[in-house]
Coordinates of C-alpha atoms in Angstrom, one line a residue:
X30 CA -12.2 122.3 -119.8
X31 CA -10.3 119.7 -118.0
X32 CA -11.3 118.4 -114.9
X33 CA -8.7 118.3 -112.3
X34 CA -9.3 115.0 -109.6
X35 CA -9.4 115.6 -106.3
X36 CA -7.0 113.5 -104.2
X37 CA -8.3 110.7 -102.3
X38 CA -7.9 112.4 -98.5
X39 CA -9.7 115.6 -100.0
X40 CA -13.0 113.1 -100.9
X41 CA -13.0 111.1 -97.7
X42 CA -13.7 114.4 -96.1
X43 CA -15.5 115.6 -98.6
X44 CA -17.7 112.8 -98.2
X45 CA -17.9 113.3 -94.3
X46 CA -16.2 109.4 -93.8
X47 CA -13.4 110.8 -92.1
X48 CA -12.3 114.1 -90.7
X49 CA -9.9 116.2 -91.3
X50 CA -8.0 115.5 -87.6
X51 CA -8.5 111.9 -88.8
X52 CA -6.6 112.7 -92.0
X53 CA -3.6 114.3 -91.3
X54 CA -2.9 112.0 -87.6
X55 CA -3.1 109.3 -90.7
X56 CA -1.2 111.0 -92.8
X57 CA 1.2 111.8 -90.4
X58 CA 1.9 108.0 -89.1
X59 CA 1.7 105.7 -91.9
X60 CA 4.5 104.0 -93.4
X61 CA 5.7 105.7 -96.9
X62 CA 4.6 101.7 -98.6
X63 CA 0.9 101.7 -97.2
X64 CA -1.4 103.6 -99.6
X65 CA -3.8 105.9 -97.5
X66 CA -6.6 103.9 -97.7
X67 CA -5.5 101.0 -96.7
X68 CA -4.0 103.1 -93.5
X69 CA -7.2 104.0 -92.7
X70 CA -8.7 100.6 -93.2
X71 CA -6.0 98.9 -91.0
X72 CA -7.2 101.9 -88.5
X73 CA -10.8 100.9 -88.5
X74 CA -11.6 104.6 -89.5
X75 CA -13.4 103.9 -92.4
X76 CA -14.4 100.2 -94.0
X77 CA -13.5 99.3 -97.2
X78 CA -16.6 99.5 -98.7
X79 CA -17.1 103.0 -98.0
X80 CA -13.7 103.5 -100.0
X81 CA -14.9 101.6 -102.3
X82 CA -17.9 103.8 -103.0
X83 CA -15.5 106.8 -103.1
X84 CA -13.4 105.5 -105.3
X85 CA -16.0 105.2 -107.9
X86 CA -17.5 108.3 -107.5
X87 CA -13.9 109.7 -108.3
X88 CA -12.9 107.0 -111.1
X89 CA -16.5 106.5 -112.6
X90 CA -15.7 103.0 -112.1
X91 CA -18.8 100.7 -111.1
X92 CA -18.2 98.6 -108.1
X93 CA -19.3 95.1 -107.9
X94 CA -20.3 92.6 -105.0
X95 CA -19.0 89.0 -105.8
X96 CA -20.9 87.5 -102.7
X97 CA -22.9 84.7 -104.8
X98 CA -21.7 86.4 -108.0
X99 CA -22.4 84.0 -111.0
X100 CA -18.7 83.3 -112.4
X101 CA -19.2 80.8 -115.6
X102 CA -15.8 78.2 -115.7
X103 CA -15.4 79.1 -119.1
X104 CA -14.5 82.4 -117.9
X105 CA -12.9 81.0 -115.3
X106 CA -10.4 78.8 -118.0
X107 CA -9.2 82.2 -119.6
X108 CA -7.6 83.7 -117.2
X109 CA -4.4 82.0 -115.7
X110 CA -4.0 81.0 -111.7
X111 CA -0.7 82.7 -111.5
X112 CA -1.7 86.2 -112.7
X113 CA -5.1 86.0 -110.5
X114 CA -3.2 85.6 -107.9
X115 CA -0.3 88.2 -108.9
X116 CA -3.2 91.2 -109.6
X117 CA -5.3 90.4 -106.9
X118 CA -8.2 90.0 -109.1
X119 CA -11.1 87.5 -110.6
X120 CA -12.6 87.3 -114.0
X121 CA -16.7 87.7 -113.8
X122 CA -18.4 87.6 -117.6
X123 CA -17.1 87.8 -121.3
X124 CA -19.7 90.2 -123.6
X125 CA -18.9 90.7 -126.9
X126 CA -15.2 91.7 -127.3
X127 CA -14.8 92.8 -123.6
X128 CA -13.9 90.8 -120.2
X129 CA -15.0 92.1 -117.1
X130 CA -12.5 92.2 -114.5
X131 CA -13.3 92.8 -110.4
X132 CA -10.0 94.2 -109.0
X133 CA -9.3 95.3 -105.7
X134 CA -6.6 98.0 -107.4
X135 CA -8.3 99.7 -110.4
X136 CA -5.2 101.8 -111.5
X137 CA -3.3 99.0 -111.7
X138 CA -2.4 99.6 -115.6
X139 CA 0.4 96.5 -115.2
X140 CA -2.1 94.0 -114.6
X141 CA -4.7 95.3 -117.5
X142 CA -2.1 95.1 -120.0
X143 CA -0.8 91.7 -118.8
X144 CA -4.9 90.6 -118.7
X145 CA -5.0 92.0 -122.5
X146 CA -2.2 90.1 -123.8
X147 CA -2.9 86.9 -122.5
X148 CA -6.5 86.8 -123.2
X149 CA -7.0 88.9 -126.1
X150 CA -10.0 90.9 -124.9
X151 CA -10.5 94.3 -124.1
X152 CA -10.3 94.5 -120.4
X153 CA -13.5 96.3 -118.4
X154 CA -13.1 97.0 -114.7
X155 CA -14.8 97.1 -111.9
X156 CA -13.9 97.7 -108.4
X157 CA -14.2 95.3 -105.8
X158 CA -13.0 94.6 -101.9
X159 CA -9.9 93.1 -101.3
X160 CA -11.9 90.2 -98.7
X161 CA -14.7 89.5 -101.4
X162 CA -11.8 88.8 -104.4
X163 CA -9.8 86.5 -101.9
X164 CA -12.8 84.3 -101.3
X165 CA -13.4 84.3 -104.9
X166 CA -10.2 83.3 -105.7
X167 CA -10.1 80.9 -103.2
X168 CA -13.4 79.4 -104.3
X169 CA -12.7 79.2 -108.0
X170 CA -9.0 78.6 -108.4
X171 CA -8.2 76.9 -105.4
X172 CA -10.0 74.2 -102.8
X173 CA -12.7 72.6 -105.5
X174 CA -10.0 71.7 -108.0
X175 CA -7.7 70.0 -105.1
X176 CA -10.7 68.4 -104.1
X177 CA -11.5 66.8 -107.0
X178 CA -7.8 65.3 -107.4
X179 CA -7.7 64.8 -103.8
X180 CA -10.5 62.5 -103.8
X181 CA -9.6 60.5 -107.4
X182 CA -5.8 59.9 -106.1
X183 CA -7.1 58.6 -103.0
X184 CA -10.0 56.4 -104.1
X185 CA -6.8 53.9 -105.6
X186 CA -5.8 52.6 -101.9
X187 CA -7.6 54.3 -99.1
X188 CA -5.8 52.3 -96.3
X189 CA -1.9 53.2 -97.7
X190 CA -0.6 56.5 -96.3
X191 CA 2.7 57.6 -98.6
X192 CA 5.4 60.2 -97.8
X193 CA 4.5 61.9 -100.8
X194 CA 0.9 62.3 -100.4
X195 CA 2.0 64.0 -97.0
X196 CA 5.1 65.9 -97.5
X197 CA 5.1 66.9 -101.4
X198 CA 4.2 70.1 -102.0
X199 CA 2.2 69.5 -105.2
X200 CA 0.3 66.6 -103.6
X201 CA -3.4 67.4 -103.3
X202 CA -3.3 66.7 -99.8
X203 CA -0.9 69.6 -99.3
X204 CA -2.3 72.2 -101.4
X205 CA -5.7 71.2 -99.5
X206 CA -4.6 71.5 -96.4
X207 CA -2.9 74.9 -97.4
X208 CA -6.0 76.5 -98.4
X209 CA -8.3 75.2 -95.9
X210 CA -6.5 77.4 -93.6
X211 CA -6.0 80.7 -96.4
X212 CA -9.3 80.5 -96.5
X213 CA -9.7 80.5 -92.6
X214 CA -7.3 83.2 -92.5
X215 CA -9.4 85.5 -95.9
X216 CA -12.5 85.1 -93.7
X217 CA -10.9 86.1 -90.1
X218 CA -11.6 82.5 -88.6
X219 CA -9.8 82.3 -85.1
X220 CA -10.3 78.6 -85.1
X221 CA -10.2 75.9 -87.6
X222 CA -12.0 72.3 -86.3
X223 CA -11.1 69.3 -87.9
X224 CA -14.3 67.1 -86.5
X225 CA -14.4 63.3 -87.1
X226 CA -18.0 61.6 -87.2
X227 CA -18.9 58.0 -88.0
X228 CA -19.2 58.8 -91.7
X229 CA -17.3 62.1 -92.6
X230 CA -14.9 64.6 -91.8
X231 CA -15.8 67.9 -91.1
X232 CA -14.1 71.3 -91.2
X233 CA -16.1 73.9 -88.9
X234 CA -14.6 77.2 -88.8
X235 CA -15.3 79.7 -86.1
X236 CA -16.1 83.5 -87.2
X237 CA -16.5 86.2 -84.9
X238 CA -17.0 83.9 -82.2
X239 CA -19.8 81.9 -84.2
X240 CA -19.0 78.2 -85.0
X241 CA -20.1 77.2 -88.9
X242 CA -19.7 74.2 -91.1
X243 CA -17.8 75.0 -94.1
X244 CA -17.6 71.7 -95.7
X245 CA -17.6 67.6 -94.8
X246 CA -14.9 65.6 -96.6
X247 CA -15.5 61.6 -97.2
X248 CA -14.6 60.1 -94.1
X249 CA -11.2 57.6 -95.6
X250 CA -9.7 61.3 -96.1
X251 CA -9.5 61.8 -92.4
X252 CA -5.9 60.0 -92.0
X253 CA -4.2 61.9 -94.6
X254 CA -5.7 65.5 -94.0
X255 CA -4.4 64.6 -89.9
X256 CA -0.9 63.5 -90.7
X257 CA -0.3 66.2 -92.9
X258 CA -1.2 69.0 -89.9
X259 CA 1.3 66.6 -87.6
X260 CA 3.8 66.9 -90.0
X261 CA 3.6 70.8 -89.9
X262 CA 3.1 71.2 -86.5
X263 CA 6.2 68.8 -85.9
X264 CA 4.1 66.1 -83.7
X265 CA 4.0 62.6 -83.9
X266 CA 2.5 61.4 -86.6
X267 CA 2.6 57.0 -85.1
X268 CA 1.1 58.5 -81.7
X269 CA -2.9 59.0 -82.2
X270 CA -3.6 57.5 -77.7
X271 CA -2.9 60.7 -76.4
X272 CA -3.7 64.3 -76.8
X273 CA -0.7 66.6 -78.7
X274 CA 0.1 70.3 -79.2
X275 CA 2.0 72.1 -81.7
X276 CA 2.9 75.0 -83.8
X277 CA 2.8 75.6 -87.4
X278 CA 4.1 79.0 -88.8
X279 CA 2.9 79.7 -92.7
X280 CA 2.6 83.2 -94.1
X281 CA -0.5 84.0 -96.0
X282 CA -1.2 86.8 -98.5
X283 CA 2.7 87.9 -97.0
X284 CA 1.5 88.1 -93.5
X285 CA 2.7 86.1 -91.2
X286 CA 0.3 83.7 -89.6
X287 CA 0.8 81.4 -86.4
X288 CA -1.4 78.1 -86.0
X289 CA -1.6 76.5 -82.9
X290 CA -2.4 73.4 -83.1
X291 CA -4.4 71.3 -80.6
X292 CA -5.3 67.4 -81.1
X293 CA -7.5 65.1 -79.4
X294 CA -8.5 61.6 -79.3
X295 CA -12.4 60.7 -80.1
X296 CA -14.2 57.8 -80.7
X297 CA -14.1 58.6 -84.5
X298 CA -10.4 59.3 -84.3
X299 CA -8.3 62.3 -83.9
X300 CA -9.8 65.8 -83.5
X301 CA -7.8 68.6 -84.8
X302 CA -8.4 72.4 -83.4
X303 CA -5.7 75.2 -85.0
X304 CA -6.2 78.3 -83.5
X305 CA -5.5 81.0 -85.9
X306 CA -3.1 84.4 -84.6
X307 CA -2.9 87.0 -87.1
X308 CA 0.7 88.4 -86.6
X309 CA 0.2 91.2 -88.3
X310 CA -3.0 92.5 -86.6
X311 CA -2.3 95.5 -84.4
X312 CA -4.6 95.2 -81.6
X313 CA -1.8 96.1 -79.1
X314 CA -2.9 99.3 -78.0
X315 CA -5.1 100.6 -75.3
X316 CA -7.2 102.7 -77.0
X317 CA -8.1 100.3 -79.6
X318 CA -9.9 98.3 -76.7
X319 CA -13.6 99.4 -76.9
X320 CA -13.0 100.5 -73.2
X321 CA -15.9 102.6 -71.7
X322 CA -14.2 106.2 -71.1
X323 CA -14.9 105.8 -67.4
X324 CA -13.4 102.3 -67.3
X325 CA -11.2 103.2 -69.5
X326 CA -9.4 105.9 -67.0
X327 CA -10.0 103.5 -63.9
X328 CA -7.7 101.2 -65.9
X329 CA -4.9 103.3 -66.9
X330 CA -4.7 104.3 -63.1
X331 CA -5.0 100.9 -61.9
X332 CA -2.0 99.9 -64.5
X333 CA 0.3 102.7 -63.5
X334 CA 0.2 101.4 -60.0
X335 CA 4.0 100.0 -58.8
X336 CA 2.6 96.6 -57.0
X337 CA -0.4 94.6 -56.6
X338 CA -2.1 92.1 -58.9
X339 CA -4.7 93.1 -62.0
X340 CA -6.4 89.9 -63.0
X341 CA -8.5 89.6 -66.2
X342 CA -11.0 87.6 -66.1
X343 CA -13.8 85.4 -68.7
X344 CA -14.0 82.3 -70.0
X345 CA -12.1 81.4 -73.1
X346 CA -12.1 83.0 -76.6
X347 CA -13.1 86.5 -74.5
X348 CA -9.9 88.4 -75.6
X349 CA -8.2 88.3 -72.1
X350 CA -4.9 88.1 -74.0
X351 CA -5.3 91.1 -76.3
X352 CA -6.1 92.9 -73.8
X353 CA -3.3 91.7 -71.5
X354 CA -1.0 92.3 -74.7
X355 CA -1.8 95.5 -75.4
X356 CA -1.2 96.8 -71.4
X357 CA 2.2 95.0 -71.2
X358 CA 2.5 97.0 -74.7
X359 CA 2.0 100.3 -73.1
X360 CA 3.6 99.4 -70.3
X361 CA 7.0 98.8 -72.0
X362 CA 10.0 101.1 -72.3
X363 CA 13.7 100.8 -71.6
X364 CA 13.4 101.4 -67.5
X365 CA 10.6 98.6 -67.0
X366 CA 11.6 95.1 -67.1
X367 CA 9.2 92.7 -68.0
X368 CA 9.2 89.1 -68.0
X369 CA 5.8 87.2 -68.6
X370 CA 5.6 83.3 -68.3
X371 CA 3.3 82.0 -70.8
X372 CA 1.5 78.7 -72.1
X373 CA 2.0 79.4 -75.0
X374 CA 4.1 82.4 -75.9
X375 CA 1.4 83.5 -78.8
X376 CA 2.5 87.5 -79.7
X377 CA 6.2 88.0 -79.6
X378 CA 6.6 91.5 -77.8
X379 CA 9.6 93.8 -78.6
X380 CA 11.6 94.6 -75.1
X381 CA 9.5 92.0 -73.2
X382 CA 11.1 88.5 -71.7
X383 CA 8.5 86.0 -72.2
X384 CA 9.0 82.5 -71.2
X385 CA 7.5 79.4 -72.5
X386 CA 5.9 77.1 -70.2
X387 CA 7.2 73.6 -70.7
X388 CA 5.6 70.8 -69.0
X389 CA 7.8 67.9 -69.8
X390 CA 10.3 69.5 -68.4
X391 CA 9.1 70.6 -65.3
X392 CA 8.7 74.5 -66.1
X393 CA 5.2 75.3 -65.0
X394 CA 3.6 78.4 -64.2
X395 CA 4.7 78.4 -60.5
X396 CA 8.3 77.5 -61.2
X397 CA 8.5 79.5 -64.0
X398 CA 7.3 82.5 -61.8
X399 CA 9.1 82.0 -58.9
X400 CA 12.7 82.0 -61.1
X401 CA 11.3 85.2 -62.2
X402 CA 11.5 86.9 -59.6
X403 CA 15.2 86.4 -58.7
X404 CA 15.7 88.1 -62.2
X405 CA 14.9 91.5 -60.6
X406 CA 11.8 92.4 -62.7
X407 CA 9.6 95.5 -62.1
X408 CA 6.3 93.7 -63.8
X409 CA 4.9 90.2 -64.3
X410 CA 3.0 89.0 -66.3
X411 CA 1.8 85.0 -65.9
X412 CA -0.5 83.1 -68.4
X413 CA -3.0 82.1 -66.6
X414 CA -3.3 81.4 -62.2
X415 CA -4.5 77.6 -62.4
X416 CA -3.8 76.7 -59.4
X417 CA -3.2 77.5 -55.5
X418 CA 0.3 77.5 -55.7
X419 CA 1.0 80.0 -58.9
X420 CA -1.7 81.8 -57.2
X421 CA 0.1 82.5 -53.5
X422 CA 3.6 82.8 -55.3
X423 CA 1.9 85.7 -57.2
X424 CA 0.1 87.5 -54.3
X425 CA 3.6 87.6 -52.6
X426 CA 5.1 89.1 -56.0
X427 CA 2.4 91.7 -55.7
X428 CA 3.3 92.3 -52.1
X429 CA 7.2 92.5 -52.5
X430 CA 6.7 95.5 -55.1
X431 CA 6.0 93.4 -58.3
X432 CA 3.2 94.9 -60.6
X433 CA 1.3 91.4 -61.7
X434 CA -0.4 91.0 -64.7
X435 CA -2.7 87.5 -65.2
X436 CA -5.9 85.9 -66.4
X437 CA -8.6 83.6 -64.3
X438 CA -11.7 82.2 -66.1
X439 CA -14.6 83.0 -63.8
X440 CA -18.0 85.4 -65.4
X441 CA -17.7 88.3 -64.0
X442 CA -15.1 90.7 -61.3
X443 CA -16.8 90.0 -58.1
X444 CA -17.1 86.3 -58.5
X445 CA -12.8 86.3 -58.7
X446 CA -12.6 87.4 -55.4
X447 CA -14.5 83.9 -54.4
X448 CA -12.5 82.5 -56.8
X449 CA -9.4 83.1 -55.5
X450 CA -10.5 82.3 -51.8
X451 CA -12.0 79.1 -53.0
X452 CA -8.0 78.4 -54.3
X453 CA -7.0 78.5 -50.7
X454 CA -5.6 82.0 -50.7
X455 CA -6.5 83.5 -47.2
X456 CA -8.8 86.5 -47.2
X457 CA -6.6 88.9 -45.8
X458 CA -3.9 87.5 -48.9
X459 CA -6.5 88.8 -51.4
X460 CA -7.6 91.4 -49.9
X461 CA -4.2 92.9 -49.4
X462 CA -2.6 92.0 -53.3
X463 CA -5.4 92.5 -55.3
X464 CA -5.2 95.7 -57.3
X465 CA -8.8 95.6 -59.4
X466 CA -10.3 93.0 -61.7
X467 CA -11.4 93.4 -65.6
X468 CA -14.1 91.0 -66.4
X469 CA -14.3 90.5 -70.8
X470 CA -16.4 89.1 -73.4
X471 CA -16.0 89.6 -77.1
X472 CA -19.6 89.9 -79.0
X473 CA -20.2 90.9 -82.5
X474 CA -20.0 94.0 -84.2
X475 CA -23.2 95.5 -86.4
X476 CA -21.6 95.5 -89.9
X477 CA -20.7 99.0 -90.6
X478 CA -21.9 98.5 -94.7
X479 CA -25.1 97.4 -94.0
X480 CA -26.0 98.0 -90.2
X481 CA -29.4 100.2 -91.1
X482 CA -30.9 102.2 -87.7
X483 CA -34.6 100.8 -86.4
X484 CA -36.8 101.3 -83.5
X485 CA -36.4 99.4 -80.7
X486 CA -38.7 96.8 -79.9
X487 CA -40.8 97.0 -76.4
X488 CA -38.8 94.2 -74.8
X489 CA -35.8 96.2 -75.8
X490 CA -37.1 99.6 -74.1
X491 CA -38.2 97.2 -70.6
X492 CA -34.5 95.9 -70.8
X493 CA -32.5 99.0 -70.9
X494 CA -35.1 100.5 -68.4
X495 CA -34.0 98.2 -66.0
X496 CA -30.6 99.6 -66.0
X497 CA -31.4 103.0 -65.7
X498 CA -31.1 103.7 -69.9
X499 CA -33.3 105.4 -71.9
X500 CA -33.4 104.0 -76.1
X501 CA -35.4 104.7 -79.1
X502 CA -33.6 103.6 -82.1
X503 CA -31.0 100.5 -82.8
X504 CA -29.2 99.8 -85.4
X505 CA -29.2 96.1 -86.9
X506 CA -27.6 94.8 -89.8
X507 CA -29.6 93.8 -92.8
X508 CA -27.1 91.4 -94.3
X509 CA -24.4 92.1 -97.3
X510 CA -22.1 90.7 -98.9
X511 CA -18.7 92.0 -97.3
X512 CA -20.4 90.4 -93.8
X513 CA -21.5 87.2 -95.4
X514 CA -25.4 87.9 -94.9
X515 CA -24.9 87.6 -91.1
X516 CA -25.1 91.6 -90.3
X517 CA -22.0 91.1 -88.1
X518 CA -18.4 91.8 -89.1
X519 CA -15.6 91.8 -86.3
X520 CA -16.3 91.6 -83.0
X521 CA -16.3 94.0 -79.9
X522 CA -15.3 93.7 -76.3
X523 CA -17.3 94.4 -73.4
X524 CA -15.8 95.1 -69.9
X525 CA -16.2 95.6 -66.6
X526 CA -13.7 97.1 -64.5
X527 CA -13.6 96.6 -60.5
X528 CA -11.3 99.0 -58.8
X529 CA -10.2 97.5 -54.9
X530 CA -10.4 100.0 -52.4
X531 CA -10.4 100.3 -48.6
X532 CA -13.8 99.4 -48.3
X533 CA -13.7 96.3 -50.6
X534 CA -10.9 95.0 -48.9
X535 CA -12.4 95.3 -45.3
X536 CA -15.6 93.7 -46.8
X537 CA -13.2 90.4 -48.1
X538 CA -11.0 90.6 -44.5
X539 CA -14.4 90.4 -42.8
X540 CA -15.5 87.7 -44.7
X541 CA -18.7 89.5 -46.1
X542 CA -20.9 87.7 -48.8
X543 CA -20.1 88.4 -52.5
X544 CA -23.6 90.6 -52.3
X545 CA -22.4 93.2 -49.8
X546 CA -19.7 93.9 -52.7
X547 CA -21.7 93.8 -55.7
X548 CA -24.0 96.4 -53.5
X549 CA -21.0 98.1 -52.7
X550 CA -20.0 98.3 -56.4
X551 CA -23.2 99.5 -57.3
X552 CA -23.2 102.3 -55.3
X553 CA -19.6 103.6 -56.6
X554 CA -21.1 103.4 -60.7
X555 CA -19.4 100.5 -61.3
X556 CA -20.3 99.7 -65.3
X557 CA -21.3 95.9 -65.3
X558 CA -20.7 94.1 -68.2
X559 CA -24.2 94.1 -69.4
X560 CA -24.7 98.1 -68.7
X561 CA -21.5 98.3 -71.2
X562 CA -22.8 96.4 -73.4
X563 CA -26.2 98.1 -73.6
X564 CA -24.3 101.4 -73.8
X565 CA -22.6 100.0 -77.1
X566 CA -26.1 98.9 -78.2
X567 CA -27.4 103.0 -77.8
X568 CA -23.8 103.4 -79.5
X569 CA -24.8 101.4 -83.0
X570 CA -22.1 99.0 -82.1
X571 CA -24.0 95.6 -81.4
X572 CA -27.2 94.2 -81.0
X573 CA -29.3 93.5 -77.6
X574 CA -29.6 89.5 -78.5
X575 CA -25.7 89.6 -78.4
X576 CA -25.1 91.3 -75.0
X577 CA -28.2 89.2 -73.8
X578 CA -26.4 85.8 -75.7
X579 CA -22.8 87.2 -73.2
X580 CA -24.3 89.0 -70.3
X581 CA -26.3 88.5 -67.2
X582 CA -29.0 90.9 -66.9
X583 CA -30.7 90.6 -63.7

């Protein structure tokens, strides 16, 4: 008797990975082009492994992991670059007449006939995730072979610097450059470092917040690699005195991909940052903020206010931005206007005015936002408040009926309200503008394929004791292949959200120490940073050592 196959929604539930709810708002809200389990990946409601392990269970199709995965080059030699790339797939081992294929599509019949003709073999498949083939690819076809041919076409005259080398696209320095930043962009890097030393070059990526060497380059290839980043970022390529900033747009995989780019001038030569923003990712909603449901609602009312200014606060890299993004996103519709003045303009909003800051020729942040406000705008949003005057030009915004969005790096949401007194706003200023404060930091999320639940250690127990929460169990992750062996993939944001009320404000008019308010906040169940993040700790979300590693625990 035949066996009819169950569709793919039908096992997800089955399987108790997603819910039926889950299913049909999915179903419901995905574009007709996006297969349904990549909707639900994009949604975070299931990761890609655990679709993985459904889809073998319904194909009978053995799934493989390629971290460390021991791919032979003869192997490698069969199968062309161009139809790797075009079927989203990597070779792994010939036996006997058969060649096993990892592919991140197993039903894709196209690209096992195409693999047949052109290699002769009887194709076998295996399934495997789209991230784990893209760093195969990227390790096998790509940045060793330009490496190679990088470093024998250089070798000839390490002091001449041609137009070719630079601006062909076939030149090795080209396509290295190129997939030094796909491959920052396959493994979610935010930033890219280009760091000179005495005797090397090396390129550092930063993942989930954590800074690792991926791989040093001979030190004579420093000059090239540099000019070929100025080029694309359209900066002076003669000028190496004085620091530069740019903007390279590239599309990878056929998403777009932004790259600002940063440099700076060291002893050892010219140090290059890019900072990597995924266009496509679509972080720009509220409820994909990790906000505590109690915060969560103090926000929303604090946002639907008509004046007064909300200020996010943390120190760089936090996630201020996404979260200031995803406000002014829900913020938008065709009766608000919104202008923001940014430096730089990094997510291009829909409906929204956004202005760039431009130093050179005189538009800062406070002459940007006062011309704002003679264009009759209901909110603001600025960048960031660096100094006194962008600072009093936004209190009076706030107090002429201007909602005002903006970002300050101090550590937490009592320590702004010194901050901004310490700018030479007066007291009464502060106390009168100031809506409520968000205080962020981003810190690493247990991977979700290999995060395994454990008893919490004593110290653990003492810790959340302190702060009024009982624990038992944690969950920690052991280390796969999807999260490169770290036991982290993505990262998670921790807030704390200060609501100003009558009593605050008196405090700040009467010039009461920052202790009477941190009492004060105490008392109305203000969730500090590190009680959120503990919370998400109970939650199997993140570890202790990386709300300890972000947050003060007194």
């Amino acid at each position: 008797m035949k066996q009819t196959k169950k569709r793919l929604g039908d096992l997800l539930v089955e399987s108790h990975s997603i819910t039926k709810e889950q299913l049909h708002e999915t179903l419901s809200q995905k574009p007709n082009d996006l297969k349904l389990g990549d909707a639900l990946i994009q949604q975070g409601i299931i990761t890609e492994q655990q679709l993985i392990e459904v889809l073998e269970f319904q194909l009978g199709i053995p799934h493989v992991s390629l971290y460390n995965y021991p791919v032979e080059n003869h192997v490698i030699d069969l199968v062309p670059k161009d139809i790797v790339n075009k079927y989203h797939l990597i070779p792994l081992k010939i036996e006997n007449d058969r060649l096993y294929v990892a592919m991140s599509d197993p039903m894709d019949f196209f690209a096992i006939d195409d693999l047949r003709l052109s290699t002769g073999f009887l194709i076998e498949r295996t399934i495997a995730t789209k991230d784990d083939i893209a760093r195969a690819i990227s390790k096998y076809y790509e940045i060793d072979d330009s490496m190679d041919e990088l470093l024998s076409d250089i070798k000839g005259d390490r002091n001449e610097l041609e137009d070719e080398q630079i601006t062909d696209e076939e030149s090795p320095v080209v396509r290295l450059v190129n997939q030094i930043i796909q491959f920052a962009v396959q493994n979610r890097a935010s930033d890219i470092h280009f760091d000179p030393q005495e005797t090397k070059l090396q390129i550092r990526y930063r993942v989930d917040g954590h800074l690792r060497t991926e791989r040093s380059l001979p030190k004579h290839m420093q000059k090239v690699l540099t000019a070929r980043v100025k080029i694309m970022a359209n900066l002076n390529i003669t000028e190496s005195r004085v620091p530069q900033d740019g903007r390279i747009k590239i599309n990878s995989n056929l998403k777009p991909v932004d790259l600002r780019v940063s440099t700076l001038p060291t002893v050892y030569g010219e140090k290059m940052v890019l900072r990597v923003l995924d266009m496509s990712n679509n972080l720009n909603q509220l409820n994909k903020l990790d906000l505590h449901p109690i915060n969560d609602r103090r926000f929303r009312k604090m946002i639907e206010q008509p004046n007064g200014i909300i200020l996010i606060t943390g120190p760089t890299g936090s996630g201020k931005s996404s979260t200031l993004y995803a406000t002014l996103n829900h913020l938008n519709d065709e009766q608000t206007n919104i202008i923001t003045v940014e430096d730089p303009v990094e997510y291009r909003l829909e409906g929204i005015n956004q202005v760039q800051v431009n130093s050179n020729v005189g538009l800062t942040f406070a002459k940007g936002l006062r011309s704002i406000l003679r264009q009759d705008p209901d909110i603001v949003m600025v960048g960031e408040v660096r100094d006194t005057e962008t600072a009093e030009i936004a209190v009076r915004a706030s107090l002429t009926g201007h909602l005002v969005l903006s970002t300050l790096h101090t550590n937490d949401s009592i320590a702004t309200i010194a901050r901004l007194i310490d700018m030479g706003v007066e007291p009464f200023l502060v106390a009168a503008s100031l809506a409520g404060i968000v205080s962020q930091r981003l810190v690493r999320r247990v991977c979700r394929d290999c995060g395994e639940v454990e008893q919490a250690t004593e110290r653990e127990k003492e810790i959340f004791k302190k702060r009024g929460i009982t624990i038992t169990e944690v969950t920690r992750g052991k280390g796969c292949g999807n999260c490169n062996m770290t036991g982290y993939k993505g990262r998670i944001a921790l807030q704390e959200v200060l609501v100003m009320d009558d009593s605050i404000r008196k405090k700040i008019m009467n010039n009461e120490p920052m202790t009477a308010i941190r009492q004060y906040a105490i008392k109305k169940s203000t969730i500090f940073l590190v009680d959120d993040g503990l919370l998400k700790v109970k939650h199997g979300q993140t570890t202790t050592e990386e709300v300890l590693r972000v947050a003060f625990n007194e």
